[in-house]
Amino acid sequence: MNKRVVIFGGSGFVGQSIAKQLATAEYQVISISRSGKPKQVEPWMEQVTWVRADVFTPTDWQEHVKSGDVLIDAIGLLVENKAKQLTYQRYHYKLVKLMVTSLGSSQPDLFIYVSAAHGLPFHQGYLYWKKQAEAFLEKQSFPVAFIKPSLLYGEGRKYSRAMARMILFSKKLPIIQQALTPIKPQPVEKVGVAVQQAIKQSLKGDRYES
């Protein structure tokens, strides 16, 4: 039987790509998110256990996490809304600390954090708080792996698709071409592939390098 994998934010844009990749590879996948099961219906979704829970309330999800699981933080925030407490600090950093401190004796075999390869234009603090989360996780006693994609696009996220088009167009303009060189928009499905590779390498005792 394949490894148990718990995905925080599994019903989201990035989380679904990971859940689909792992479910079709016959991993035991559990998604924990505020919305529970996605509204759209796809065959692979029947292979996932969808848990509706507030990730900021550990008592909502602790019973679904066991020692030896692979834990994945696929929760990310692209646009802040401070009036609604939607901030990079809260979602990219404080939530990671809350998850780890709430695990108790249920230590994972691997903790995978979906970070980022670089910052994004007009999104101040986006990368900084992801880097703070990485530094915190590096200090833990359990194995960690970081997935660091560039700007992701795909079905279900019009904002990032539009941004990807804008960046690809802007790269043709000499004035700002150099500033945008590190940003290489990529399909969200690549994250699921990278996560599966990280799990495979961890099971062999190797560390995944994004």
mmCIF file with all atom_site columns, C-alpha atoms in Angstrom:
data_model
loop_
_atom_site.group_PDB
_atom_site.id
_atom_site.type_symbol
_atom_site.label_atom_id
_atom_site.label_alt_id
_atom_site.label_comp_id
_atom_site.label_asym_id
_atom_site.label_entity_id
_atom_site.label_seq_id
_atom_site.pdbx_PDB_ins_code
_atom_site.Cartn_x
_atom_site.Cartn_y
_atom_site.Cartn_z
_atom_site.occupancy
_atom_site.B_iso_or_equiv
_atom_site.pdbx_formal_charge
_atom_site.auth_seq_id
_atom_site.auth_comp_id
_atom_site.auth_asym_id
_atom_site.auth_atom_id
_atom_site.pdbx_PDB_model_num
ATOM 1   C CA . MET A 1 1   ? 0.000   0.000  0.000   1.00 0.00 ? 1   MET A CA 1
ATOM 2   C CA . ASN A 1 2   ? 1.351   3.424  -0.929  1.00 0.00 ? 2   ASN A CA 1
ATOM 3   C CA . LYS A 1 3   ? 2.245   6.220  1.455   1.00 0.00 ? 3   LYS A CA 1
ATOM 4   C CA . ARG A 1 4   ? -0.374  8.295  3.270   1.00 0.00 ? 4   ARG A CA 1
ATOM 5   C CA . VAL A 1 5   ? -0.191  11.914 2.193   1.00 0.00 ? 5   VAL A CA 1
ATOM 6   C CA . VAL A 1 6   ? -1.998  14.791 3.897   1.00 0.00 ? 6   VAL A CA 1
ATOM 7   C CA . ILE A 1 7   ? -2.332  17.950 1.810   1.00 0.00 ? 7   ILE A CA 1
ATOM 8   C CA . PHE A 1 8   ? -3.206  21.197 3.554   1.00 0.00 ? 8   PHE A CA 1
ATOM 9   C CA . GLY A 1 9   ? -5.056  23.235 0.947   1.00 0.00 ? 9   GLY A CA 1
ATOM 10  C CA . GLY A 1 10  ? -5.684  20.210 -1.250  1.00 0.00 ? 10  GLY A CA 1
ATOM 11  C CA . SER A 1 11  ? -8.819  21.670 -2.809  1.00 0.00 ? 11  SER A CA 1
ATOM 12  C CA . GLY A 1 12  ? -7.038  24.826 -3.954  1.00 0.00 ? 12  GLY A CA 1
ATOM 13  C CA . PHE A 1 13  ? -5.373  25.694 -7.248  1.00 0.00 ? 13  PHE A CA 1
ATOM 14  C CA . VAL A 1 14  ? -1.976  24.176 -6.413  1.00 0.00 ? 14  VAL A CA 1
ATOM 15  C CA . GLY A 1 15  ? -3.340  21.583 -4.006  1.00 0.00 ? 15  GLY A CA 1
ATOM 16  C CA . GLN A 1 16  ? -5.593  19.990 -6.606  1.00 0.00 ? 16  GLN A CA 1
ATOM 17  C CA . SER A 1 17  ? -2.709  19.514 -9.021  1.00 0.00 ? 17  SER A CA 1
ATOM 18  C CA . ILE A 1 18  ? -0.791  17.711 -6.265  1.00 0.00 ? 18  ILE A CA 1
ATOM 19  C CA . ALA A 1 19  ? -3.790  15.651 -5.153  1.00 0.00 ? 19  ALA A CA 1
ATOM 20  C CA . LYS A 1 20  ? -4.520  14.554 -8.720  1.00 0.00 ? 20  LYS A CA 1
ATOM 21  C CA . GLN A 1 21  ? -0.904  13.550 -9.373  1.00 0.00 ? 21  GLN A CA 1
ATOM 22  C CA . LEU A 1 22  ? -0.644  11.500 -6.180  1.00 0.00 ? 22  LEU A CA 1
ATOM 23  C CA . ALA A 1 23  ? -4.140  9.982  -6.289  1.00 0.00 ? 23  ALA A CA 1
ATOM 24  C CA . THR A 1 24  ? -3.635  8.689  -9.819  1.00 0.00 ? 24  THR A CA 1
ATOM 25  C CA . ALA A 1 25  ? -0.316  7.210  -8.626  1.00 0.00 ? 25  ALA A CA 1
ATOM 26  C CA . GLU A 1 26  ? -2.318  5.357  -5.929  1.00 0.00 ? 26  GLU A CA 1
ATOM 27  C CA . TYR A 1 27  ? -1.093  7.225  -2.859  1.00 0.00 ? 27  TYR A CA 1
ATOM 28  C CA . GLN A 1 28  ? -3.537  7.500  0.037   1.00 0.00 ? 28  GLN A CA 1
ATOM 29  C CA . VAL A 1 29  ? -4.431  11.178 -0.252  1.00 0.00 ? 29  VAL A CA 1
ATOM 30  C CA . ILE A 1 30  ? -6.215  13.248 2.389   1.00 0.00 ? 30  ILE A CA 1
ATOM 31  C CA . SER A 1 31  ? -7.016  16.877 1.669   1.00 0.00 ? 31  SER A CA 1
ATOM 32  C CA . ILE A 1 32  ? -7.650  19.351 4.475   1.00 0.00 ? 32  ILE A CA 1
ATOM 33  C CA . SER A 1 33  ? -9.164  22.671 3.485   1.00 0.00 ? 33  SER A CA 1
ATOM 34  C CA . ARG A 1 34  ? -11.852 25.127 4.418   1.00 0.00 ? 34  ARG A CA 1
ATOM 35  C CA . SER A 1 35  ? -14.024 24.252 1.418   1.00 0.00 ? 35  SER A CA 1
ATOM 36  C CA . GLY A 1 36  ? -13.680 20.458 1.601   1.00 0.00 ? 36  GLY A CA 1
ATOM 37  C CA . LYS A 1 37  ? -14.399 18.705 -1.679  1.00 0.00 ? 37  LYS A CA 1
ATOM 38  C CA . PRO A 1 38  ? -14.142 20.859 -4.846  1.00 0.00 ? 38  PRO A CA 1
ATOM 39  C CA . LYS A 1 39  ? -17.380 21.718 -6.612  1.00 0.00 ? 39  LYS A CA 1
ATOM 40  C CA . GLN A 1 40  ? -16.292 20.333 -9.963  1.00 0.00 ? 40  GLN A CA 1
ATOM 41  C CA . VAL A 1 41  ? -16.409 16.571 -10.451 1.00 0.00 ? 41  VAL A CA 1
ATOM 42  C CA . GLU A 1 42  ? -13.500 14.596 -11.879 1.00 0.00 ? 42  GLU A CA 1
ATOM 43  C CA . PRO A 1 43  ? -12.948 10.810 -11.663 1.00 0.00 ? 43  PRO A CA 1
ATOM 44  C CA . TRP A 1 44  ? -9.686  11.032 -9.669  1.00 0.00 ? 44  TRP A CA 1
ATOM 45  C CA . MET A 1 45  ? -11.434 12.954 -6.885  1.00 0.00 ? 45  MET A CA 1
ATOM 46  C CA . GLU A 1 46  ? -13.176 9.786  -5.716  1.00 0.00 ? 46  GLU A CA 1
ATOM 47  C CA . GLN A 1 47  ? -9.772  8.454  -4.639  1.00 0.00 ? 47  GLN A CA 1
ATOM 48  C CA . VAL A 1 48  ? -9.184  11.390 -2.246  1.00 0.00 ? 48  VAL A CA 1
ATOM 49  C CA . THR A 1 49  ? -10.540 11.835 1.282   1.00 0.00 ? 49  THR A CA 1
ATOM 50  C CA . TRP A 1 50  ? -11.772 15.428 1.431   1.00 0.00 ? 50  TRP A CA 1
ATOM 51  C CA . VAL A 1 51  ? -11.833 16.930 4.919   1.00 0.00 ? 51  VAL A CA 1
ATOM 52  C CA . ARG A 1 52  ? -13.567 20.246 5.515   1.00 0.00 ? 52  ARG A CA 1
ATOM 53  C CA . ALA A 1 53  ? -11.725 22.068 8.289   1.00 0.00 ? 53  ALA A CA 1
ATOM 54  C CA . ASP A 1 54  ? -10.328 25.451 9.266   1.00 0.00 ? 54  ASP A CA 1
ATOM 55  C CA . VAL A 1 55  ? -6.561  24.992 8.967   1.00 0.00 ? 55  VAL A CA 1
ATOM 56  C CA . PHE A 1 56  ? -6.077  27.762 11.533  1.00 0.00 ? 56  PHE A CA 1
ATOM 57  C CA . THR A 1 57  ? -7.980  25.618 14.069  1.00 0.00 ? 57  THR A CA 1
ATOM 58  C CA . PRO A 1 58  ? -5.775  22.555 14.719  1.00 0.00 ? 58  PRO A CA 1
ATOM 59  C CA . THR A 1 59  ? -8.488  20.672 16.625  1.00 0.00 ? 59  THR A CA 1
ATOM 60  C CA . ASP A 1 60  ? -10.402 20.550 13.333  1.00 0.00 ? 60  ASP A CA 1
ATOM 61  C CA . TRP A 1 61  ? -7.710  18.485 11.582  1.00 0.00 ? 61  TRP A CA 1
ATOM 62  C CA . GLN A 1 62  ? -5.329  16.907 14.111  1.00 0.00 ? 62  GLN A CA 1
ATOM 63  C CA . GLU A 1 63  ? -7.175  13.565 14.132  1.00 0.00 ? 63  GLU A CA 1
ATOM 64  C CA . HIS A 1 64  ? -6.441  13.152 10.412  1.00 0.00 ? 64  HIS A CA 1
ATOM 65  C CA . VAL A 1 65  ? -2.648  13.406 10.817  1.00 0.00 ? 65  VAL A CA 1
ATOM 66  C CA . LYS A 1 66  ? -0.639  10.377 11.894  1.00 0.00 ? 66  LYS A CA 1
ATOM 67  C CA . SER A 1 67  ? 3.037   9.720  12.577  1.00 0.00 ? 67  SER A CA 1
ATOM 68  C CA . GLY A 1 68  ? 4.828   8.667  9.421   1.00 0.00 ? 68  GLY A CA 1
ATOM 69  C CA . ASP A 1 69  ? 2.596   10.661 7.072   1.00 0.00 ? 69  ASP A CA 1
ATOM 70  C CA . VAL A 1 70  ? 3.888   12.912 4.346   1.00 0.00 ? 70  VAL A CA 1
ATOM 71  C CA . LEU A 1 71  ? 2.543   16.411 5.057   1.00 0.00 ? 71  LEU A CA 1
ATOM 72  C CA . ILE A 1 72  ? 2.261   18.994 2.306   1.00 0.00 ? 72  ILE A CA 1
ATOM 73  C CA . ASP A 1 73  ? 1.560   22.681 2.777   1.00 0.00 ? 73  ASP A CA 1
ATOM 74  C CA . ALA A 1 74  ? 0.026   23.744 -0.526  1.00 0.00 ? 74  ALA A CA 1
ATOM 75  C CA . ILE A 1 75  ? -1.666  26.820 0.913   1.00 0.00 ? 75  ILE A CA 1
ATOM 76  C CA . GLY A 1 76  ? -0.559  30.011 -0.735  1.00 0.00 ? 76  GLY A CA 1
ATOM 77  C CA . LEU A 1 77  ? -1.787  33.552 -1.052  1.00 0.00 ? 77  LEU A CA 1
ATOM 78  C CA . LEU A 1 78  ? -1.286  35.464 -4.278  1.00 0.00 ? 78  LEU A CA 1
ATOM 79  C CA . VAL A 1 79  ? -3.068  38.729 -3.449  1.00 0.00 ? 79  VAL A CA 1
ATOM 80  C CA . GLU A 1 80  ? -3.211  40.228 0.042   1.00 0.00 ? 80  GLU A CA 1
ATOM 81  C CA . ASN A 1 81  ? -6.328  41.713 1.608   1.00 0.00 ? 81  ASN A CA 1
ATOM 82  C CA . LYS A 1 82  ? -5.299  43.032 5.011   1.00 0.00 ? 82  LYS A CA 1
ATOM 83  C CA . ALA A 1 83  ? -8.850  44.068 5.892   1.00 0.00 ? 83  ALA A CA 1
ATOM 84  C CA . LYS A 1 84  ? -9.790  40.357 5.785   1.00 0.00 ? 84  LYS A CA 1
ATOM 85  C CA . GLN A 1 85  ? -6.551  39.204 7.467   1.00 0.00 ? 85  GLN A CA 1
ATOM 86  C CA . LEU A 1 86  ? -5.363  37.727 4.187   1.00 0.00 ? 86  LEU A CA 1
ATOM 87  C CA . THR A 1 87  ? -1.663  38.536 4.512   1.00 0.00 ? 87  THR A CA 1
ATOM 88  C CA . TYR A 1 88  ? 1.521   36.847 3.347   1.00 0.00 ? 88  TYR A CA 1
ATOM 89  C CA . GLN A 1 89  ? 2.836   36.759 6.894   1.00 0.00 ? 89  GLN A CA 1
ATOM 90  C CA . ARG A 1 90  ? -0.243  34.908 8.156   1.00 0.00 ? 90  ARG A CA 1
ATOM 91  C CA . TYR A 1 91  ? -0.618  32.409 5.318   1.00 0.00 ? 91  TYR A CA 1
ATOM 92  C CA . HIS A 1 92  ? 2.990   31.846 4.265   1.00 0.00 ? 92  HIS A CA 1
ATOM 93  C CA . TYR A 1 93  ? 4.662   31.882 7.677   1.00 0.00 ? 93  TYR A CA 1
ATOM 94  C CA . LYS A 1 94  ? 2.413   31.903 10.746  1.00 0.00 ? 94  LYS A CA 1
ATOM 95  C CA . LEU A 1 95  ? 0.295   29.048 9.408   1.00 0.00 ? 95  LEU A CA 1
ATOM 96  C CA . VAL A 1 96  ? 3.386   26.861 8.938   1.00 0.00 ? 96  VAL A CA 1
ATOM 97  C CA . LYS A 1 97  ? 4.446   27.501 12.541  1.00 0.00 ? 97  LYS A CA 1
ATOM 98  C CA . LEU A 1 98  ? 0.930   26.655 13.739  1.00 0.00 ? 98  LEU A CA 1
ATOM 99  C CA . MET A 1 99  ? 0.894   23.390 11.778  1.00 0.00 ? 99  MET A CA 1
ATOM 100 C CA . VAL A 1 100 ? 4.255   22.254 13.120  1.00 0.00 ? 100 VAL A CA 1
ATOM 101 C CA . THR A 1 101 ? 3.613   23.196 16.750  1.00 0.00 ? 101 THR A CA 1
ATOM 102 C CA . SER A 1 102 ? 0.224   21.433 16.602  1.00 0.00 ? 102 SER A CA 1
ATOM 103 C CA . LEU A 1 103 ? 1.598   18.094 15.404  1.00 0.00 ? 103 LEU A CA 1
ATOM 104 C CA . GLY A 1 104 ? 2.555   16.927 18.883  1.00 0.00 ? 104 GLY A CA 1
ATOM 105 C CA . SER A 1 105 ? 3.848   13.367 18.710  1.00 0.00 ? 105 SER A CA 1
ATOM 106 C CA . SER A 1 106 ? 2.543   12.875 15.165  1.00 0.00 ? 106 SER A CA 1
ATOM 107 C CA . GLN A 1 107 ? 5.854   13.549 13.463  1.00 0.00 ? 107 GLN A CA 1
ATOM 108 C CA . PRO A 1 108 ? 5.871   13.293 9.664   1.00 0.00 ? 108 PRO A CA 1
ATOM 109 C CA . ASP A 1 109 ? 8.260   11.220 7.575   1.00 0.00 ? 109 ASP A CA 1
ATOM 110 C CA . LEU A 1 110 ? 8.474   14.249 5.309   1.00 0.00 ? 110 LEU A CA 1
ATOM 111 C CA . PHE A 1 111 ? 7.121   17.805 5.311   1.00 0.00 ? 111 PHE A CA 1
ATOM 112 C CA . ILE A 1 112 ? 6.859   19.371 1.866   1.00 0.00 ? 112 ILE A CA 1
ATOM 113 C CA . TYR A 1 113 ? 6.473   23.134 1.630   1.00 0.00 ? 113 TYR A CA 1
ATOM 114 C CA . VAL A 1 114 ? 5.410   24.726 -1.635  1.00 0.00 ? 114 VAL A CA 1
ATOM 115 C CA . SER A 1 115 ? 7.532   27.872 -1.666  1.00 0.00 ? 115 SER A CA 1
ATOM 116 C CA . ALA A 1 116 ? 8.553   30.028 -4.631  1.00 0.00 ? 116 ALA A CA 1
ATOM 117 C CA . ALA A 1 117 ? 11.588  30.516 -6.844  1.00 0.00 ? 117 ALA A CA 1
ATOM 118 C CA . HIS A 1 118 ? 11.358  34.298 -6.713  1.00 0.00 ? 118 HIS A CA 1
ATOM 119 C CA . GLY A 1 119 ? 9.129   37.229 -5.861  1.00 0.00 ? 119 GLY A CA 1
ATOM 120 C CA . LEU A 1 120 ? 6.422   38.640 -8.104  1.00 0.00 ? 120 LEU A CA 1
ATOM 121 C CA . PRO A 1 121 ? 6.040   42.178 -9.457  1.00 0.00 ? 121 PRO A CA 1
ATOM 122 C CA . PHE A 1 122 ? 3.850   44.387 -7.231  1.00 0.00 ? 122 PHE A CA 1
ATOM 123 C CA . HIS A 1 123 ? 3.548   41.658 -4.558  1.00 0.00 ? 123 HIS A CA 1
ATOM 124 C CA . GLN A 1 124 ? 5.792   42.977 -1.801  1.00 0.00 ? 124 GLN A CA 1
ATOM 125 C CA . GLY A 1 125 ? 6.421   40.454 0.954   1.00 0.00 ? 125 GLY A CA 1
ATOM 126 C CA . TYR A 1 126 ? 5.288   37.444 -1.092  1.00 0.00 ? 126 TYR A CA 1
ATOM 127 C CA . LEU A 1 127 ? 8.726   35.792 -1.219  1.00 0.00 ? 127 LEU A CA 1
ATOM 128 C CA . TYR A 1 128 ? 10.029  37.186 2.087   1.00 0.00 ? 128 TYR A CA 1
ATOM 129 C CA . TRP A 1 129 ? 7.508   35.299 4.217   1.00 0.00 ? 129 TRP A CA 1
ATOM 130 C CA . LYS A 1 130 ? 7.956   32.096 2.250   1.00 0.00 ? 130 LYS A CA 1
ATOM 131 C CA . LYS A 1 131 ? 11.694  32.321 2.962   1.00 0.00 ? 131 LYS A CA 1
ATOM 132 C CA . GLN A 1 132 ? 10.946  32.845 6.657   1.00 0.00 ? 132 GLN A CA 1
ATOM 133 C CA . ALA A 1 133 ? 8.846   29.671 6.611   1.00 0.00 ? 133 ALA A CA 1
ATOM 134 C CA . GLU A 1 134 ? 11.686  27.772 4.931   1.00 0.00 ? 134 GLU A CA 1
ATOM 135 C CA . ALA A 1 135 ? 14.132  28.920 7.616   1.00 0.00 ? 135 ALA A CA 1
ATOM 136 C CA . PHE A 1 136 ? 11.733  27.781 10.353  1.00 0.00 ? 136 PHE A CA 1
ATOM 137 C CA . LEU A 1 137 ? 11.215  24.358 8.772   1.00 0.00 ? 137 LEU A CA 1
ATOM 138 C CA . GLU A 1 138 ? 14.953  23.832 8.317   1.00 0.00 ? 138 GLU A CA 1
ATOM 139 C CA . LYS A 1 139 ? 15.292  23.866 12.118  1.00 0.00 ? 139 LYS A CA 1
ATOM 140 C CA . GLN A 1 140 ? 12.849  20.999 12.655  1.00 0.00 ? 140 GLN A CA 1
ATOM 141 C CA . SER A 1 141 ? 13.899  17.432 13.459  1.00 0.00 ? 141 SER A CA 1
ATOM 142 C CA . PHE A 1 142 ? 11.880  15.838 10.635  1.00 0.00 ? 142 PHE A CA 1
ATOM 143 C CA . PRO A 1 143 ? 12.908  15.785 6.940   1.00 0.00 ? 143 PRO A CA 1
ATOM 144 C CA . VAL A 1 144 ? 11.725  18.701 4.811   1.00 0.00 ? 144 VAL A CA 1
ATOM 145 C CA . ALA A 1 145 ? 11.584  19.381 1.086   1.00 0.00 ? 145 ALA A CA 1
ATOM 146 C CA . PHE A 1 146 ? 10.923  22.663 -0.671  1.00 0.00 ? 146 PHE A CA 1
ATOM 147 C CA . ILE A 1 147 ? 9.183   22.934 -4.029  1.00 0.00 ? 147 ILE A CA 1
ATOM 148 C CA . LYS A 1 148 ? 10.065  26.277 -5.592  1.00 0.00 ? 148 LYS A CA 1
ATOM 149 C CA . PRO A 1 149 ? 8.100   26.921 -8.769  1.00 0.00 ? 149 PRO A CA 1
ATOM 150 C CA . SER A 1 150 ? 8.000   30.101 -10.777 1.00 0.00 ? 150 SER A CA 1
ATOM 151 C CA . LEU A 1 151 ? 4.660   31.824 -11.483 1.00 0.00 ? 151 LEU A CA 1
ATOM 152 C CA . LEU A 1 152 ? 2.062   29.091 -11.942 1.00 0.00 ? 152 LEU A CA 1
ATOM 153 C CA . TYR A 1 153 ? -0.858  29.234 -14.327 1.00 0.00 ? 153 TYR A CA 1
ATOM 154 C CA . GLY A 1 154 ? -3.677  26.900 -15.270 1.00 0.00 ? 154 GLY A CA 1
ATOM 155 C CA . GLU A 1 155 ? -7.410  26.364 -15.350 1.00 0.00 ? 155 GLU A CA 1
ATOM 156 C CA . GLY A 1 156 ? -9.232  27.948 -12.445 1.00 0.00 ? 156 GLY A CA 1
ATOM 157 C CA . ARG A 1 157 ? -6.937  30.890 -11.846 1.00 0.00 ? 157 ARG A CA 1
ATOM 158 C CA . LYS A 1 158 ? -7.594  33.685 -14.312 1.00 0.00 ? 158 LYS A CA 1
ATOM 159 C CA . TYR A 1 159 ? -5.422  36.164 -12.388 1.00 0.00 ? 159 TYR A CA 1
ATOM 160 C CA . SER A 1 160 ? -2.210  34.145 -12.707 1.00 0.00 ? 160 SER A CA 1
ATOM 161 C CA . ARG A 1 161 ? -2.931  33.259 -16.330 1.00 0.00 ? 161 ARG A CA 1
ATOM 162 C CA . ALA A 1 162 ? -3.343  36.951 -17.132 1.00 0.00 ? 162 ALA A CA 1
ATOM 163 C CA . MET A 1 163 ? -0.154  37.771 -15.202 1.00 0.00 ? 163 MET A CA 1
ATOM 164 C CA . ALA A 1 164 ? 1.744   35.066 -17.082 1.00 0.00 ? 164 ALA A CA 1
ATOM 165 C CA . ARG A 1 165 ? 0.641   36.545 -20.405 1.00 0.00 ? 165 ARG A CA 1
ATOM 166 C CA . MET A 1 166 ? 1.629   40.021 -19.237 1.00 0.00 ? 166 MET A CA 1
ATOM 167 C CA . ILE A 1 167 ? 5.087   38.862 -18.141 1.00 0.00 ? 167 ILE A CA 1
ATOM 168 C CA . LEU A 1 168 ? 5.744   36.948 -21.346 1.00 0.00 ? 168 LEU A CA 1
ATOM 169 C CA . PHE A 1 169 ? 4.753   40.023 -23.369 1.00 0.00 ? 169 PHE A CA 1
ATOM 170 C CA . SER A 1 170 ? 6.771   42.404 -21.174 1.00 0.00 ? 170 SER A CA 1
ATOM 171 C CA . LYS A 1 171 ? 9.898   40.301 -21.617 1.00 0.00 ? 171 LYS A CA 1
ATOM 172 C CA . LYS A 1 172 ? 9.968   41.539 -25.205 1.00 0.00 ? 172 LYS A CA 1
ATOM 173 C CA . LEU A 1 173 ? 10.413  45.123 -24.004 1.00 0.00 ? 173 LEU A CA 1
ATOM 174 C CA . PRO A 1 174 ? 14.123  45.984 -23.540 1.00 0.00 ? 174 PRO A CA 1
ATOM 175 C CA . ILE A 1 175 ? 13.464  48.451 -20.696 1.00 0.00 ? 175 ILE A CA 1
ATOM 176 C CA . ILE A 1 176 ? 12.074  45.831 -18.275 1.00 0.00 ? 176 ILE A CA 1
ATOM 177 C CA . GLN A 1 177 ? 13.299  42.608 -19.855 1.00 0.00 ? 177 GLN A CA 1
ATOM 178 C CA . GLN A 1 178 ? 16.170  42.124 -17.408 1.00 0.00 ? 178 GLN A CA 1
ATOM 179 C CA . ALA A 1 179 ? 14.001  42.609 -14.315 1.00 0.00 ? 179 ALA A CA 1
ATOM 180 C CA . LEU A 1 180 ? 11.629  39.854 -15.457 1.00 0.00 ? 180 LEU A CA 1
ATOM 181 C CA . THR A 1 181 ? 14.290  37.362 -16.574 1.00 0.00 ? 181 THR A CA 1
ATOM 182 C CA . PRO A 1 182 ? 13.983  35.098 -13.469 1.00 0.00 ? 182 PRO A CA 1
ATOM 183 C CA . ILE A 1 183 ? 10.224  34.713 -13.911 1.00 0.00 ? 183 ILE A CA 1
ATOM 184 C CA . LYS A 1 184 ? 9.388   31.770 -16.127 1.00 0.00 ? 184 LYS A CA 1
ATOM 185 C CA . PRO A 1 185 ? 5.646   31.020 -16.008 1.00 0.00 ? 185 PRO A CA 1
ATOM 186 C CA . GLN A 1 186 ? 4.920   27.304 -15.856 1.00 0.00 ? 186 GLN A CA 1
ATOM 187 C CA . PRO A 1 187 ? 1.809   25.087 -15.764 1.00 0.00 ? 187 PRO A CA 1
ATOM 188 C CA . VAL A 1 188 ? 0.609   24.166 -12.278 1.00 0.00 ? 188 VAL A CA 1
ATOM 189 C CA . GLU A 1 189 ? 0.778   20.444 -13.112 1.00 0.00 ? 189 GLU A CA 1
ATOM 190 C CA . LYS A 1 190 ? 4.574   20.607 -12.749 1.00 0.00 ? 190 LYS A CA 1
ATOM 191 C CA . VAL A 1 191 ? 4.193   21.068 -8.998  1.00 0.00 ? 191 VAL A CA 1
ATOM 192 C CA . GLY A 1 192 ? 2.406   17.735 -8.619  1.00 0.00 ? 192 GLY A CA 1
ATOM 193 C CA . VAL A 1 193 ? 5.180   15.989 -10.547 1.00 0.00 ? 193 VAL A CA 1
ATOM 194 C CA . ALA A 1 194 ? 7.855   17.640 -8.369  1.00 0.00 ? 194 ALA A CA 1
ATOM 195 C CA . VAL A 1 195 ? 6.036   16.656 -5.168  1.00 0.00 ? 195 VAL A CA 1
ATOM 196 C CA . GLN A 1 196 ? 5.821   13.017 -6.225  1.00 0.00 ? 196 GLN A CA 1
ATOM 197 C CA . GLN A 1 197 ? 9.541   13.049 -7.029  1.00 0.00 ? 197 GLN A CA 1
ATOM 198 C CA . ALA A 1 198 ? 10.328  14.538 -3.598  1.00 0.00 ? 198 ALA A CA 1
ATOM 199 C CA . ILE A 1 199 ? 8.370   11.740 -1.895  1.00 0.00 ? 199 ILE A CA 1
ATOM 200 C CA . LYS A 1 200 ? 10.107  9.047  -3.931  1.00 0.00 ? 200 LYS A CA 1
ATOM 201 C CA . GLN A 1 201 ? 13.545  10.442 -3.105  1.00 0.00 ? 201 GLN A CA 1
ATOM 202 C CA . SER A 1 202 ? 12.670  10.717 0.587   1.00 0.00 ? 202 SER A CA 1
ATOM 203 C CA . LEU A 1 203 ? 11.612  7.067  0.711   1.00 0.00 ? 203 LEU A CA 1
ATOM 204 C CA . LYS A 1 204 ? 15.056  6.192  -0.659  1.00 0.00 ? 204 LYS A CA 1
ATOM 205 C CA . GLY A 1 205 ? 16.718  8.333  2.006   1.00 0.00 ? 205 GLY A CA 1
ATOM 206 C CA . ASP A 1 206 ? 17.685  11.102 -0.414  1.00 0.00 ? 206 ASP A CA 1
ATOM 207 C CA . ARG A 1 207 ? 16.880  14.803 -0.090  1.00 0.00 ? 207 ARG A CA 1
ATOM 208 C CA . TYR A 1 208 ? 14.945  16.473 -2.872  1.00 0.00 ? 208 TYR A CA 1
ATOM 209 C CA . GLU A 1 209 ? 16.573  19.533 -4.409  1.00 0.00 ? 209 GLU A CA 1
ATOM 210 C CA . SER A 1 210 ? 14.132  21.815 -6.222  1.00 0.00 ? 210 SER A CA 1
#
